[in-house]
Amino acid sequence: MAISRTGDLLNPAERLALEELERAEKRRQELAEQRSELNPPEIRIRTWERIHQLRMPSDPAHPILDVIAVSTRLTLEEVREEQRARAARGGSQT
């Protein structure tokens, strides 16, 4: 049985609720990192890839690039620039 931060024992329903809260907080933090203007495009896109468990395609005309741009608050050109940078480095840096 799990013990809460206050030292109380948690029943299974309370433990599940606590785990769900922790997952929701982690997701909120990841989404904030994905959109943060403090992070460069490379970090925002890598965060998007981690959240969605997808790799950004190398095709500059792929329709998912629009979704990546909106989700990361980047321009489509910034997303394509990251594609070009990855291609120049020899692939995705994950």
mmCIF file of C-alpha atoms in Angstrom:
data_model
loop_
_atom_site.group_PDB
_atom_site.id
_atom_site.type_symbol
_atom_site.label_atom_id
_atom_site.label_comp_id
_atom_site.label_asym_id
_atom_site.label_seq_id
_atom_site.Cartn_x
_atom_site.Cartn_y
_atom_site.Cartn_z
ATOM 1 C CA MET A 1 0.000 0.000 0.000
ATOM 2 C CA ALA A 2 1.326 3.467 -0.888
ATOM 3 C CA ILE A 3 2.116 6.150 1.640
ATOM 4 C CA SER A 4 1.155 9.753 0.874
ATOM 5 C CA ARG A 5 3.520 12.684 1.314
ATOM 6 C CA THR A 6 1.870 13.350 4.669
ATOM 7 C CA GLY A 7 2.666 9.796 5.800
ATOM 8 C CA ASP A 8 -0.910 8.506 5.623
ATOM 9 C CA LEU A 9 -1.574 5.120 4.073
ATOM 10 C CA LEU A 10 -3.574 5.316 0.858
ATOM 11 C CA ASN A 11 -6.243 2.871 -0.159
ATOM 12 C CA PRO A 12 -6.143 1.651 -3.792
ATOM 13 C CA ALA A 13 -8.659 4.253 -5.011
ATOM 14 C CA GLU A 14 -6.711 7.084 -3.382
ATOM 15 C CA ARG A 15 -3.451 5.753 -4.800
ATOM 16 C CA LEU A 16 -4.936 5.621 -8.304
ATOM 17 C CA ALA A 17 -6.285 9.153 -7.929
ATOM 18 C CA LEU A 18 -2.879 10.398 -6.782
ATOM 19 C CA GLU A 19 -1.161 8.673 -9.708
ATOM 20 C CA GLU A 20 -3.640 10.242 -12.128
ATOM 21 C CA LEU A 21 -2.959 13.692 -10.655
ATOM 22 C CA GLU A 22 0.772 13.120 -11.046
ATOM 23 C CA ARG A 23 0.334 12.028 -14.690
ATOM 24 C CA ALA A 24 -1.826 15.083 -15.396
ATOM 25 C CA GLU A 25 0.777 17.384 -13.839
ATOM 26 C CA LYS A 26 3.569 15.761 -15.862
ATOM 27 C CA ARG A 27 1.527 16.200 -19.051
ATOM 28 C CA ARG A 28 0.841 19.858 -18.182
ATOM 29 C CA GLN A 29 4.566 20.458 -17.674
ATOM 30 C CA GLU A 30 5.465 18.743 -20.948
ATOM 31 C CA LEU A 31 2.922 20.817 -22.864
ATOM 32 C CA ALA A 32 4.283 23.993 -21.264
ATOM 33 C CA GLU A 33 7.835 22.977 -22.264
ATOM 34 C CA GLN A 34 6.638 22.249 -25.799
ATOM 35 C CA ARG A 35 5.177 25.751 -26.142
ATOM 36 C CA SER A 36 7.659 27.781 -24.116
ATOM 37 C CA GLU A 37 9.271 30.622 -25.999
ATOM 38 C CA LEU A 38 12.235 30.171 -23.649
ATOM 39 C CA ASN A 39 13.039 26.894 -25.444
ATOM 40 C CA PRO A 40 14.601 26.874 -28.908
ATOM 41 C CA PRO A 41 12.765 25.141 -31.775
ATOM 42 C CA GLU A 42 14.896 21.992 -31.430
ATOM 43 C CA ILE A 43 13.790 21.472 -27.803
ATOM 44 C CA ARG A 44 10.143 22.272 -28.530
ATOM 45 C CA ILE A 45 10.040 19.811 -31.423
ATOM 46 C CA ARG A 46 11.824 17.081 -29.440
ATOM 47 C CA THR A 47 9.292 17.596 -26.656
ATOM 48 C CA TRP A 48 6.440 17.298 -29.177
ATOM 49 C CA GLU A 49 7.998 14.056 -30.453
ATOM 50 C CA ARG A 50 8.307 12.670 -26.924
ATOM 51 C CA ILE A 51 4.728 13.580 -25.982
ATOM 52 C CA HIS A 52 3.250 12.065 -29.135
ATOM 53 C CA GLN A 53 5.807 9.267 -29.475
ATOM 54 C CA LEU A 54 6.316 10.259 -33.088
ATOM 55 C CA ARG A 55 9.312 11.420 -35.049
ATOM 56 C CA MET A 56 9.087 14.538 -37.166
ATOM 57 C CA PRO A 57 9.048 13.419 -40.815
ATOM 58 C CA SER A 58 11.827 14.511 -43.135
ATOM 59 C CA ASP A 59 9.421 15.452 -45.953
ATOM 60 C CA PRO A 60 9.127 19.280 -45.964
ATOM 61 C CA ALA A 61 5.626 18.998 -47.482
ATOM 62 C CA HIS A 62 4.280 16.530 -44.906
ATOM 63 C CA PRO A 63 0.930 17.779 -43.500
ATOM 64 C CA ILE A 64 1.880 16.973 -39.877
ATOM 65 C CA LEU A 65 4.368 19.857 -39.969
ATOM 66 C CA ASP A 66 1.449 22.278 -39.641
ATOM 67 C CA VAL A 67 0.332 20.426 -36.513
ATOM 68 C CA ILE A 68 3.854 20.516 -35.091
ATOM 69 C CA ALA A 69 4.105 24.252 -35.792
ATOM 70 C CA VAL A 70 0.804 25.044 -34.069
ATOM 71 C CA SER A 71 1.513 22.731 -31.117
ATOM 72 C CA THR A 72 4.971 24.206 -30.529
ATOM 73 C CA ARG A 73 4.009 27.797 -31.321
ATOM 74 C CA LEU A 74 6.629 27.864 -34.051
ATOM 75 C CA THR A 75 6.242 29.003 -37.614
ATOM 76 C CA LEU A 76 6.139 26.423 -40.371
ATOM 77 C CA GLU A 77 9.443 27.841 -41.599
ATOM 78 C CA GLU A 78 11.033 27.301 -38.158
ATOM 79 C CA VAL A 79 9.874 23.664 -38.217
ATOM 80 C CA ARG A 80 11.289 23.195 -41.708
ATOM 81 C CA GLU A 81 14.552 24.833 -40.624
ATOM 82 C CA GLU A 82 14.838 22.229 -37.851
ATOM 83 C CA GLN A 83 14.223 19.536 -40.505
ATOM 84 C CA ARG A 84 17.077 20.945 -42.575
ATOM 85 C CA ALA A 85 19.347 21.124 -39.518
ATOM 86 C CA ARG A 86 18.609 17.492 -38.661
ATOM 87 C CA ALA A 87 19.288 16.423 -42.229
ATOM 88 C CA ALA A 88 22.601 18.285 -42.138
ATOM 89 C CA ARG A 89 23.496 16.513 -38.851
ATOM 90 C CA GLY A 90 22.648 13.182 -40.420
ATOM 91 C CA GLY A 91 19.284 12.421 -38.837
ATOM 92 C CA SER A 92 17.088 13.011 -35.828
ATOM 93 C CA GLN A 93 18.721 13.837 -32.508
ATOM 94 C CA THR A 94 16.408 12.123 -29.997
#
